[in-house]
GROMACS .gro file of C-alpha atoms in nm:
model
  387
    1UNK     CA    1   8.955   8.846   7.131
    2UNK     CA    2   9.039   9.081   6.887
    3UNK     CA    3   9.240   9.022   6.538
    4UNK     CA    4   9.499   9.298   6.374
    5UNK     CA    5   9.545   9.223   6.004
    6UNK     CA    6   9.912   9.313   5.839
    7UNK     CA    7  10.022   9.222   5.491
    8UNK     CA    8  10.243   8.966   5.613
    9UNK     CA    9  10.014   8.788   5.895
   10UNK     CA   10   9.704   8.826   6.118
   11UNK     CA   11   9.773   8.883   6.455
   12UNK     CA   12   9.529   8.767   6.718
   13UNK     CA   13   9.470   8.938   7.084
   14UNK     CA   14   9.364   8.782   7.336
   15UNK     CA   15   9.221   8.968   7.653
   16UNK     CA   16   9.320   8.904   8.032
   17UNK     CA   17   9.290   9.054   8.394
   18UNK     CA   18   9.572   9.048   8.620
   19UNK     CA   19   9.477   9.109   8.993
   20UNK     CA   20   9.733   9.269   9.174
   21UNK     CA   21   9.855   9.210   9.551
   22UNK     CA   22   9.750   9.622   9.643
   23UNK     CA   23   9.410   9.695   9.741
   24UNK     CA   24   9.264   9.451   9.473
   25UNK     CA   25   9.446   9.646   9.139
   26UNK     CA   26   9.341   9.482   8.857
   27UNK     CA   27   9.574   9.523   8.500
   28UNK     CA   28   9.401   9.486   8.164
   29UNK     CA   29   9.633   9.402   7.942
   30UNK     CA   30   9.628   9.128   7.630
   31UNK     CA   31   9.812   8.861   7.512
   32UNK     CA   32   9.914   8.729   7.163
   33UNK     CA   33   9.853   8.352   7.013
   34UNK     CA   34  10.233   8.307   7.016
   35UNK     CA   35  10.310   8.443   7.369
   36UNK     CA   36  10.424   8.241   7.642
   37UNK     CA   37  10.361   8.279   8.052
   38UNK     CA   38  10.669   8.415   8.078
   39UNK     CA   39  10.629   8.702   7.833
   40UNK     CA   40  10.304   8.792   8.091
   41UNK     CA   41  10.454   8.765   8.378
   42UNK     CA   42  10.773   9.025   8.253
   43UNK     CA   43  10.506   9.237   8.174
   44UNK     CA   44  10.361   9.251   8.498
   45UNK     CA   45  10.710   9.292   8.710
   46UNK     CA   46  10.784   9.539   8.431
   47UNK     CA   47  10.462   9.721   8.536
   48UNK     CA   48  10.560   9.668   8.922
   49UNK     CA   49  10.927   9.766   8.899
   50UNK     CA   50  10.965   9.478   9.053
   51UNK     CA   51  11.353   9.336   8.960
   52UNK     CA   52  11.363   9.019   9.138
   53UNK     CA   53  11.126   8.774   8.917
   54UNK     CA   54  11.244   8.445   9.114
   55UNK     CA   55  10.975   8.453   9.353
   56UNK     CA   56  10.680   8.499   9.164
   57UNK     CA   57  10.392   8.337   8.953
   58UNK     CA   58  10.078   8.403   8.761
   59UNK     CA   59   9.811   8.141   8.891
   60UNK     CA   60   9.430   8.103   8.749
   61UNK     CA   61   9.151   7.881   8.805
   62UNK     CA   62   8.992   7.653   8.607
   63UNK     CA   63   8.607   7.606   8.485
   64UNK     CA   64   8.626   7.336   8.784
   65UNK     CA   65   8.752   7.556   9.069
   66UNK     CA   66   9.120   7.349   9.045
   67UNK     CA   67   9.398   7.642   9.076
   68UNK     CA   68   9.648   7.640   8.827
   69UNK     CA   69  10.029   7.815   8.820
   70UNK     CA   70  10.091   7.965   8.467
   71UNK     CA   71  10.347   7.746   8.319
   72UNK     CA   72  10.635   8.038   8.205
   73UNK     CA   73  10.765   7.802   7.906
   74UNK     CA   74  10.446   7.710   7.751
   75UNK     CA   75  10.202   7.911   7.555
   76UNK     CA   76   9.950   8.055   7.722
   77UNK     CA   77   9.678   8.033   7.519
   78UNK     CA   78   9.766   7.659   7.475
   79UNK     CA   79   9.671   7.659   7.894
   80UNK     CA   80   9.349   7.858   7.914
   81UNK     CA   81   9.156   7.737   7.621
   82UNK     CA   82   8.752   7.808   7.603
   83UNK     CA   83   8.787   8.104   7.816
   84UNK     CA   84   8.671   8.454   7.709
   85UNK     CA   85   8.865   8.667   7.939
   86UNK     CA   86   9.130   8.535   8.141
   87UNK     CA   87   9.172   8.627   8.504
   88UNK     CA   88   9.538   8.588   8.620
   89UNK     CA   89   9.677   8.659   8.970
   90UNK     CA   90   9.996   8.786   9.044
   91UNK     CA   91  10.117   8.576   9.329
   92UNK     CA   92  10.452   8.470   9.531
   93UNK     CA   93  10.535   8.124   9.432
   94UNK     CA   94  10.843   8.069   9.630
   95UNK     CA   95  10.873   8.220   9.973
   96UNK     CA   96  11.210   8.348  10.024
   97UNK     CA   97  11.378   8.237  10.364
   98UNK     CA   98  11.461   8.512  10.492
   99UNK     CA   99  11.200   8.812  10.306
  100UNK     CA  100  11.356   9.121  10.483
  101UNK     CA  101  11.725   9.026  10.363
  102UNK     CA  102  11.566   9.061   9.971
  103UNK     CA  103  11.761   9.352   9.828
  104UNK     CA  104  11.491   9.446   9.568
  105UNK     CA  105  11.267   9.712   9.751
  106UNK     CA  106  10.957   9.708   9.531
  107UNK     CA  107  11.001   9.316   9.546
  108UNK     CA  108  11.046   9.305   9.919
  109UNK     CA  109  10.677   9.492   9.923
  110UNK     CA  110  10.519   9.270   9.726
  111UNK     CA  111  10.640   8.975   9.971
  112UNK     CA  112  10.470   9.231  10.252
  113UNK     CA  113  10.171   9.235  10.083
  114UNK     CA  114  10.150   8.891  10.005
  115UNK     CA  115  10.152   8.782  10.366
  116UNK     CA  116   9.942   9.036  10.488
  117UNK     CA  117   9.698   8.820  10.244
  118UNK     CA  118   9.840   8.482  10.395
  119UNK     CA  119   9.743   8.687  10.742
  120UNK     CA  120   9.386   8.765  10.664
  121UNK     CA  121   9.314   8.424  10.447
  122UNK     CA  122   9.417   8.242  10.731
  123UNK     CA  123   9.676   8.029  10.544
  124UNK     CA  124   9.995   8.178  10.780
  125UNK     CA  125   9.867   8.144  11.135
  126UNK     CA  126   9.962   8.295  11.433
  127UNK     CA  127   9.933   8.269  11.810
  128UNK     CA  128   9.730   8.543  12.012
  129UNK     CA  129  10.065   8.729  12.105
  130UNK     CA  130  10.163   8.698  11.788
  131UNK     CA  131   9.881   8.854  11.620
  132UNK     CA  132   9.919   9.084  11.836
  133UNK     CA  133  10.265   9.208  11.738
  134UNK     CA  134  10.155   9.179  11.401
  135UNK     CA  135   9.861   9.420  11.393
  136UNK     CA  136  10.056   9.664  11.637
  137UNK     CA  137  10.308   9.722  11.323
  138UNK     CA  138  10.050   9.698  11.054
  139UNK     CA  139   9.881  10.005  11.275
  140UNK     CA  140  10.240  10.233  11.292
  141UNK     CA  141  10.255  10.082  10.902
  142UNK     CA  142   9.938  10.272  10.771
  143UNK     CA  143   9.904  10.478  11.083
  144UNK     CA  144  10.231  10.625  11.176
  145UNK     CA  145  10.296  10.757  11.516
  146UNK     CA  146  10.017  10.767  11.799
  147UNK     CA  147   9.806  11.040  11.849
  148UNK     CA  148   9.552  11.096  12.137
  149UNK     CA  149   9.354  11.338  11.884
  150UNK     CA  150   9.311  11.125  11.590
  151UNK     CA  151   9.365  10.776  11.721
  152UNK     CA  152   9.060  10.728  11.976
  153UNK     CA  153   8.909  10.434  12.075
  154UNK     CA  154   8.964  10.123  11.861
  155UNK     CA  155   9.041  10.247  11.519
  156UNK     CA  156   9.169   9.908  11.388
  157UNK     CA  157   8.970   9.977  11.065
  158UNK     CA  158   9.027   9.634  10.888
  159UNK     CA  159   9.073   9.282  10.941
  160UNK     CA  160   9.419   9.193  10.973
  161UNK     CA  161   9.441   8.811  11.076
  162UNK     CA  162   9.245   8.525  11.048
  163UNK     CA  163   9.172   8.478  11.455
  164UNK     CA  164   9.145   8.867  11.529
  165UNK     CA  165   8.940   8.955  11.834
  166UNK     CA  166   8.823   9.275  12.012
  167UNK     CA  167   9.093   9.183  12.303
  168UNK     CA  168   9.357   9.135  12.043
  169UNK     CA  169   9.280   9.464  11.849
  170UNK     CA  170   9.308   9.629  12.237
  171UNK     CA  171   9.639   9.497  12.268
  172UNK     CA  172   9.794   9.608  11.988
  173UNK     CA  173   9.641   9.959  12.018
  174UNK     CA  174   9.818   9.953  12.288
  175UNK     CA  175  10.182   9.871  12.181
  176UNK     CA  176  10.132  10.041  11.912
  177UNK     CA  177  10.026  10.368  12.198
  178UNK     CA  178  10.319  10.309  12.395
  179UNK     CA  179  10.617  10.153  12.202
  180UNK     CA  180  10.649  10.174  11.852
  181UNK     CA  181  10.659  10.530  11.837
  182UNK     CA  182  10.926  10.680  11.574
  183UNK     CA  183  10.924  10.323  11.409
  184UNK     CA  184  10.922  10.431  11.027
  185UNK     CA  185  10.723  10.253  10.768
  186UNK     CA  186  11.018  10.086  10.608
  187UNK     CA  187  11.105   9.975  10.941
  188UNK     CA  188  10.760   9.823  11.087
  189UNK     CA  189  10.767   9.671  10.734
  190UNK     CA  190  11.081   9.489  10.809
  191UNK     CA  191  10.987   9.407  11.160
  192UNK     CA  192  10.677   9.259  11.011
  193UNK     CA  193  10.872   9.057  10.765
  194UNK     CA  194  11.099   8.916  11.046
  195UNK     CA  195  10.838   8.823  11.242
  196UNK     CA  196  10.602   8.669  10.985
  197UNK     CA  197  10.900   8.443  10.870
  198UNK     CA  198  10.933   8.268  11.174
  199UNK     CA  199  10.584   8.164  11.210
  200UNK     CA  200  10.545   7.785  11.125
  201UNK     CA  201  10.340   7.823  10.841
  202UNK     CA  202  10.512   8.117  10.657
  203UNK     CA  203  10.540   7.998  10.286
  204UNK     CA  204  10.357   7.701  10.321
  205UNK     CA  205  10.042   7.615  10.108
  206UNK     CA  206   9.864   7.284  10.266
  207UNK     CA  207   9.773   7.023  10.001
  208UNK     CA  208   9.521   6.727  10.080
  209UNK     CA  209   9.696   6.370   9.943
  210UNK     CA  210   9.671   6.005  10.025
  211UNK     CA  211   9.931   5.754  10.096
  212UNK     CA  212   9.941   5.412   9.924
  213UNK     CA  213   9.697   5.297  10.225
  214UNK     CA  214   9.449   5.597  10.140
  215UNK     CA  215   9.560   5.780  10.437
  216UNK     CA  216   9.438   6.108  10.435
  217UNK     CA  217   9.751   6.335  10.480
  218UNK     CA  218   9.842   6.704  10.440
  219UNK     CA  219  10.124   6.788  10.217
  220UNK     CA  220  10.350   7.126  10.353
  221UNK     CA  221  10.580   7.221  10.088
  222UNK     CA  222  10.835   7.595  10.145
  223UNK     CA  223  11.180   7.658  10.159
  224UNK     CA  224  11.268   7.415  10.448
  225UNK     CA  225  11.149   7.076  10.169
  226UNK     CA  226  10.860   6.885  10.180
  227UNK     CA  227  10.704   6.750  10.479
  228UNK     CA  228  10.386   6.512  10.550
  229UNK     CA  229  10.159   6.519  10.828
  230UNK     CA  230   9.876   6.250  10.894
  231UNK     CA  231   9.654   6.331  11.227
  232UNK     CA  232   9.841   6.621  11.290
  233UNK     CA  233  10.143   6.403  11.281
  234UNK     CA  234  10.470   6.456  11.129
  235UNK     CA  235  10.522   6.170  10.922
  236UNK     CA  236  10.793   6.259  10.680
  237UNK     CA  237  11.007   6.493  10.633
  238UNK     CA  238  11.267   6.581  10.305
  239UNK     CA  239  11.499   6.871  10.315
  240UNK     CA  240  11.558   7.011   9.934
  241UNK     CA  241  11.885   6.844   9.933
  242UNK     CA  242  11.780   6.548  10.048
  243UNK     CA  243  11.546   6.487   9.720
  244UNK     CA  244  11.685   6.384   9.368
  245UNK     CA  245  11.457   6.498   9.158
  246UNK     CA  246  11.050   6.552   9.140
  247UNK     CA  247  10.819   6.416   8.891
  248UNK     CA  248  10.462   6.337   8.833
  249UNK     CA  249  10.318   6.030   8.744
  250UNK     CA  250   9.907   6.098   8.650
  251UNK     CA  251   9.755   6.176   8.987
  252UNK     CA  252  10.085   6.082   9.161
  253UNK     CA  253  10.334   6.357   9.319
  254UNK     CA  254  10.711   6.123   9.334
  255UNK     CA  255  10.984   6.215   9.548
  256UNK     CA  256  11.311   6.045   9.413
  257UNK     CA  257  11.527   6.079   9.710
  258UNK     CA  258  11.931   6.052   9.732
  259UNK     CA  259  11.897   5.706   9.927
  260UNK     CA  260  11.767   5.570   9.603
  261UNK     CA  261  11.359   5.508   9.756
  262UNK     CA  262  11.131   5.725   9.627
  263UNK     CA  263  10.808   5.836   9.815
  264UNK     CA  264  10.466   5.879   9.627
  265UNK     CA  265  10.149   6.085   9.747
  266UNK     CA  266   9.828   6.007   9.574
  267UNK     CA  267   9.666   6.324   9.440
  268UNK     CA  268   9.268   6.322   9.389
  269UNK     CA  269   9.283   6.466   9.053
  270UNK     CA  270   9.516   6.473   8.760
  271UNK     CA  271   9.493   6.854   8.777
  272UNK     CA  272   9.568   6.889   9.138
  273UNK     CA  273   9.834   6.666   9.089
  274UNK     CA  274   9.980   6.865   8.800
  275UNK     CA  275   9.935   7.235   9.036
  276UNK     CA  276  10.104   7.031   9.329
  277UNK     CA  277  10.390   6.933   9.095
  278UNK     CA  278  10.401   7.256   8.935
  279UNK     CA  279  10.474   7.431   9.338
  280UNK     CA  280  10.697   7.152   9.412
  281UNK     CA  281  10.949   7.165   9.109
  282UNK     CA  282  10.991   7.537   9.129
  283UNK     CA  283  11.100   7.500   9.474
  284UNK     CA  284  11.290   7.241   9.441
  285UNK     CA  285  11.497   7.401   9.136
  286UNK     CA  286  11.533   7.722   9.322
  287UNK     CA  287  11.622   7.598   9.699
  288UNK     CA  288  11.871   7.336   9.556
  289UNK     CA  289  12.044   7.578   9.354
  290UNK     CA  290  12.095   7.837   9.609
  291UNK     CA  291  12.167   7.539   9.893
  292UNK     CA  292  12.471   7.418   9.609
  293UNK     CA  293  12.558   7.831   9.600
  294UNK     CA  294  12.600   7.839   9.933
  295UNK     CA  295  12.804   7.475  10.011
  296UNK     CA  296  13.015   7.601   9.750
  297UNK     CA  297  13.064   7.927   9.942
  298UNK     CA  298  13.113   7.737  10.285
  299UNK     CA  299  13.349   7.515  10.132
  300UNK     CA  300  13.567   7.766   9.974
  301UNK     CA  301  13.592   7.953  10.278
  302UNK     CA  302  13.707   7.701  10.482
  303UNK     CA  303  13.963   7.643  10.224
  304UNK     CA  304  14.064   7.960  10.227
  305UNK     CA  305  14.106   7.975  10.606
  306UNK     CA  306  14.250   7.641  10.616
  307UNK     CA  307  14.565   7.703  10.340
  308UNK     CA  308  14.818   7.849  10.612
  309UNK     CA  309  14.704   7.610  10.867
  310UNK     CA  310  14.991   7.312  10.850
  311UNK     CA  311  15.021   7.198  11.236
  312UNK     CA  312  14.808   7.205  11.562
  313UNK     CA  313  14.948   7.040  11.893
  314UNK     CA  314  14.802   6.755  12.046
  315UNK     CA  315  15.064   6.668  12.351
  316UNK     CA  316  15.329   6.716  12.038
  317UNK     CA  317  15.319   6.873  11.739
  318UNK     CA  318  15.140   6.653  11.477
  319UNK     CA  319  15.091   6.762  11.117
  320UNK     CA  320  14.690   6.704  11.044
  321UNK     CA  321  14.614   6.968  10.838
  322UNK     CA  322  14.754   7.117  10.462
  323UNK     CA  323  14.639   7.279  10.206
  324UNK     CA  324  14.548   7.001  10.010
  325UNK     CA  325  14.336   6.869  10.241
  326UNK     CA  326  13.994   6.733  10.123
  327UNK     CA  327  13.707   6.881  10.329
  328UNK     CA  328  13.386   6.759  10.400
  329UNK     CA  329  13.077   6.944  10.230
  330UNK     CA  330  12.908   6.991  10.643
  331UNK     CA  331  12.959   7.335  10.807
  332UNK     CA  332  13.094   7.146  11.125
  333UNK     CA  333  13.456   7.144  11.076
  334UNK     CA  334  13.491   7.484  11.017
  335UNK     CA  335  13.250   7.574  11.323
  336UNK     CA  336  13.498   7.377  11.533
  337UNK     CA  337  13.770   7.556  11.422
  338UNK     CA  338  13.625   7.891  11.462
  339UNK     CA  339  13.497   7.766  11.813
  340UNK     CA  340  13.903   7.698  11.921
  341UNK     CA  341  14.034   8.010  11.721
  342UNK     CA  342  13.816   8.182  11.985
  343UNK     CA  343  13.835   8.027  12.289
  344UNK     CA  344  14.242   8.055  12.222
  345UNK     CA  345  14.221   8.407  12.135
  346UNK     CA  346  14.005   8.531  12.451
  347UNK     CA  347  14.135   8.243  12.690
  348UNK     CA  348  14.234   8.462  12.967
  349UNK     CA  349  13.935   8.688  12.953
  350UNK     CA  350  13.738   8.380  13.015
  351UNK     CA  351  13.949   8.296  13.284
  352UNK     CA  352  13.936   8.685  13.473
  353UNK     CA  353  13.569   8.632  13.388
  354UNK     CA  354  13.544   8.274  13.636
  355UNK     CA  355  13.774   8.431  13.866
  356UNK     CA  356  13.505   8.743  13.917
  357UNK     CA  357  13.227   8.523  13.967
  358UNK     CA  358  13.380   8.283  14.211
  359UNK     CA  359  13.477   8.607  14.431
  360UNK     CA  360  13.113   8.715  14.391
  361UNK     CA  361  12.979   8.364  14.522
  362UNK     CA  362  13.221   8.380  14.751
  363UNK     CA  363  13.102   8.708  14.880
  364UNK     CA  364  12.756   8.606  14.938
  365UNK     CA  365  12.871   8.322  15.100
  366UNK     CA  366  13.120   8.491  15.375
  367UNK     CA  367  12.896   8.805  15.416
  368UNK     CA  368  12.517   8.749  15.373
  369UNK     CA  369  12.358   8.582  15.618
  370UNK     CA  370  12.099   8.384  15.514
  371UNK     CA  371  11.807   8.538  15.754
  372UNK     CA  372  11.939   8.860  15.554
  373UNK     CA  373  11.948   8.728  15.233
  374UNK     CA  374  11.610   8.572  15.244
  375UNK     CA  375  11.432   8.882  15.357
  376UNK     CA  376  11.597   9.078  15.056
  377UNK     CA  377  11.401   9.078  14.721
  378UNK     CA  378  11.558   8.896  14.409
  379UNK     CA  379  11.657   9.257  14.262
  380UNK     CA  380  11.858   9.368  14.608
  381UNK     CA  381  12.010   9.032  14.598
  382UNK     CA  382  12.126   9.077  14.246
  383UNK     CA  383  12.291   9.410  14.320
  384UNK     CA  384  12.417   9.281  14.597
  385UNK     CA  385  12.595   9.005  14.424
  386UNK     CA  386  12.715   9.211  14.107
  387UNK     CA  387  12.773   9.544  14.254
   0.00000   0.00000   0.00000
């Protein structure tokens, strides 16, 4: 801590580290008595280039080992008291569904380098083939393209996943020998972001709770809601728009749902509780508001493709539909309708489309024997048919 005196006030610094997500950077920087977490964290994505703040968080650890998000509206010396010097971390708080679509490059890195982390940590888990995959792009990532002169024998230099092996590393050497060649780096890291965000634990941060019994449970929350699992059990299950509102009640994580019940999991401290709650609520804010964007978007649409739409025939012509019409907030209806504008529009290709493949059938029927067709392999027999 260090003071700077002015004739008008005293103004106090306080020191702080913020680790980085690239090859363990670390950014000295200070903060003053009447700063809050969110003038840190602008700092930091100032320092980054990084555009898109939504997704990310400052989080530190306590005297007690209890992690912590930085709250962005409070001060922050008001949340790290008797501490010296400050270590921060500059994390991804909300996992973005989709992390390749994010149109904020230096942002969209970040996101890569945060679940290469999740990779090694163990906290996103893969299969075997998918690791695999995985450490095949991360090799064309740092390595580029193969090359029998520099690339001999296993030189998978780091660890890359939690469950690597020697047979895994071998495998991946070898897509990475024979079919990712020309893949650029901006393109394996997009690969690697499509792939990562299907795995089943992309985004997800597993939190130990208790039921009202005392049931031991685990606590998944990401972009899909909040779900429960007891045993290895799927127990509940709350999609963002399916919850009212989150709050926190001591050592007790509520879920107000829209069916008026509420669910409560028992936290083991107050602190955990209050980190839990702190992971939750941001998520909830930000999935809820883009889920409203986008019903809002849906429903416009369809009322948009709906105005000149006044009759449709069923045996006679029936008016069902006008522009005044009040549509339902699921994407059904309009998938329907899309469904029929096509099958009208491409009717008779569908129908020229049948009519080949009964005269195929039919083929193989009248003219292949079946002591002929048996003692053809499946590929002869498929020419045969479609040729």
């Amino acid at each position: 801590m260090k003071t700077e005196t002015s004739k008008r006030k005293v103004d106090i610094f306080y020191p702080c580290s913020v680790h980085l997500l690239t090859n363990g950077s670390v950014v000295d920087c200070e903060y003053k008595l009447e700063n809050i977490g969110n003038d840190l964290l602008d700092y930091i994505c100032e320092y980054l280039h990084v555009e898109q703040k939504c997704y990310w968080g400052l989080r530190y650890v306590d005297e007690y080992g209890q992690k912590h998000w930085l709250d962005e509206n409070k001060l922050i010396h008001s949340q790290v008291k008797n501490t010296s010097l400050m270590h921060f971390y500059f994390r991804v708080k909300i996992y973005p569904p989709d992390p390749y679509k994010v149109s904020d490059d230096e942002a969209k890195y970040q996101i890569f380098m945060q679940l290469r982390l999740d990779l090694v940590s163990g906290k996103l888990g893969c299969k075997s083939c998918d690791a695999v995959m995985l450490i095949a792009l991360i090799l064309q990532y740092s390595c580029g393209d193969f090359d029998d002169e520099v690339h001999l024998g296993n030189y998978v230099q780091e660890k890359i996943v939690m469950n690597q092996t020697f047979s895994i590393e071998m495998k991946a050497i070898e897509i990475h020998k024979n079919y990712l060649k020309g893949i650029t780096i901006y393109q394996a890291e997009d690969l690697f972001l499509r792939m990562a965000c299907q795995l089943e634990t992309y985004g997800v941060e597993p939190y130990l709770v208790e039921n009202i019994y005392s049931d031991k449970m685990t606590l998944w929350i990401n972009y899909k809601g909040v779900a429960a699992y007891k045993g290895g059990r799927e127990v509940h299950k709350f999609d963002w728009m399916s919850i009212l509102n989150v709050t926190q009640e001591d050592d007790r994580l509520v879920l107000n749902l829209t069916t008026e019940d509420s669910i409560k999991f028992y936290c083991f401290t107050t602190a955990q509780c209050d980190y839990i709650y702190q992971a939750t609520l941001a998520a909830f804010a930000y999935f809820t508001s883009i889920n409203r964007k986008n019903i809002a978007s849906q429903v416009q649409d369809r009322e948009d493709s709906l105005k000149s739409v006044e009759r449709v025939e069923v045996g006679s012509e029936i008016e069902v539909l006008n522009s005044s019409i009040i549509l339902d907030s699921s994407s059904s209806l309009v998938i329907i309708y899309k469904a029929c504008t096509l099958f009208k529009k491409f009717r008779y290709l569908l129908f020229i489309a049948m009519m080949c493949i009964f005269i195929k059938v039919f083929r193989v029927i009248s003219w292949g024997s079946p002591e002929i067709y048996s003692q053809r392999t499946w590929y002869q027999n498929y020419l045969y048919i479609f040729n």
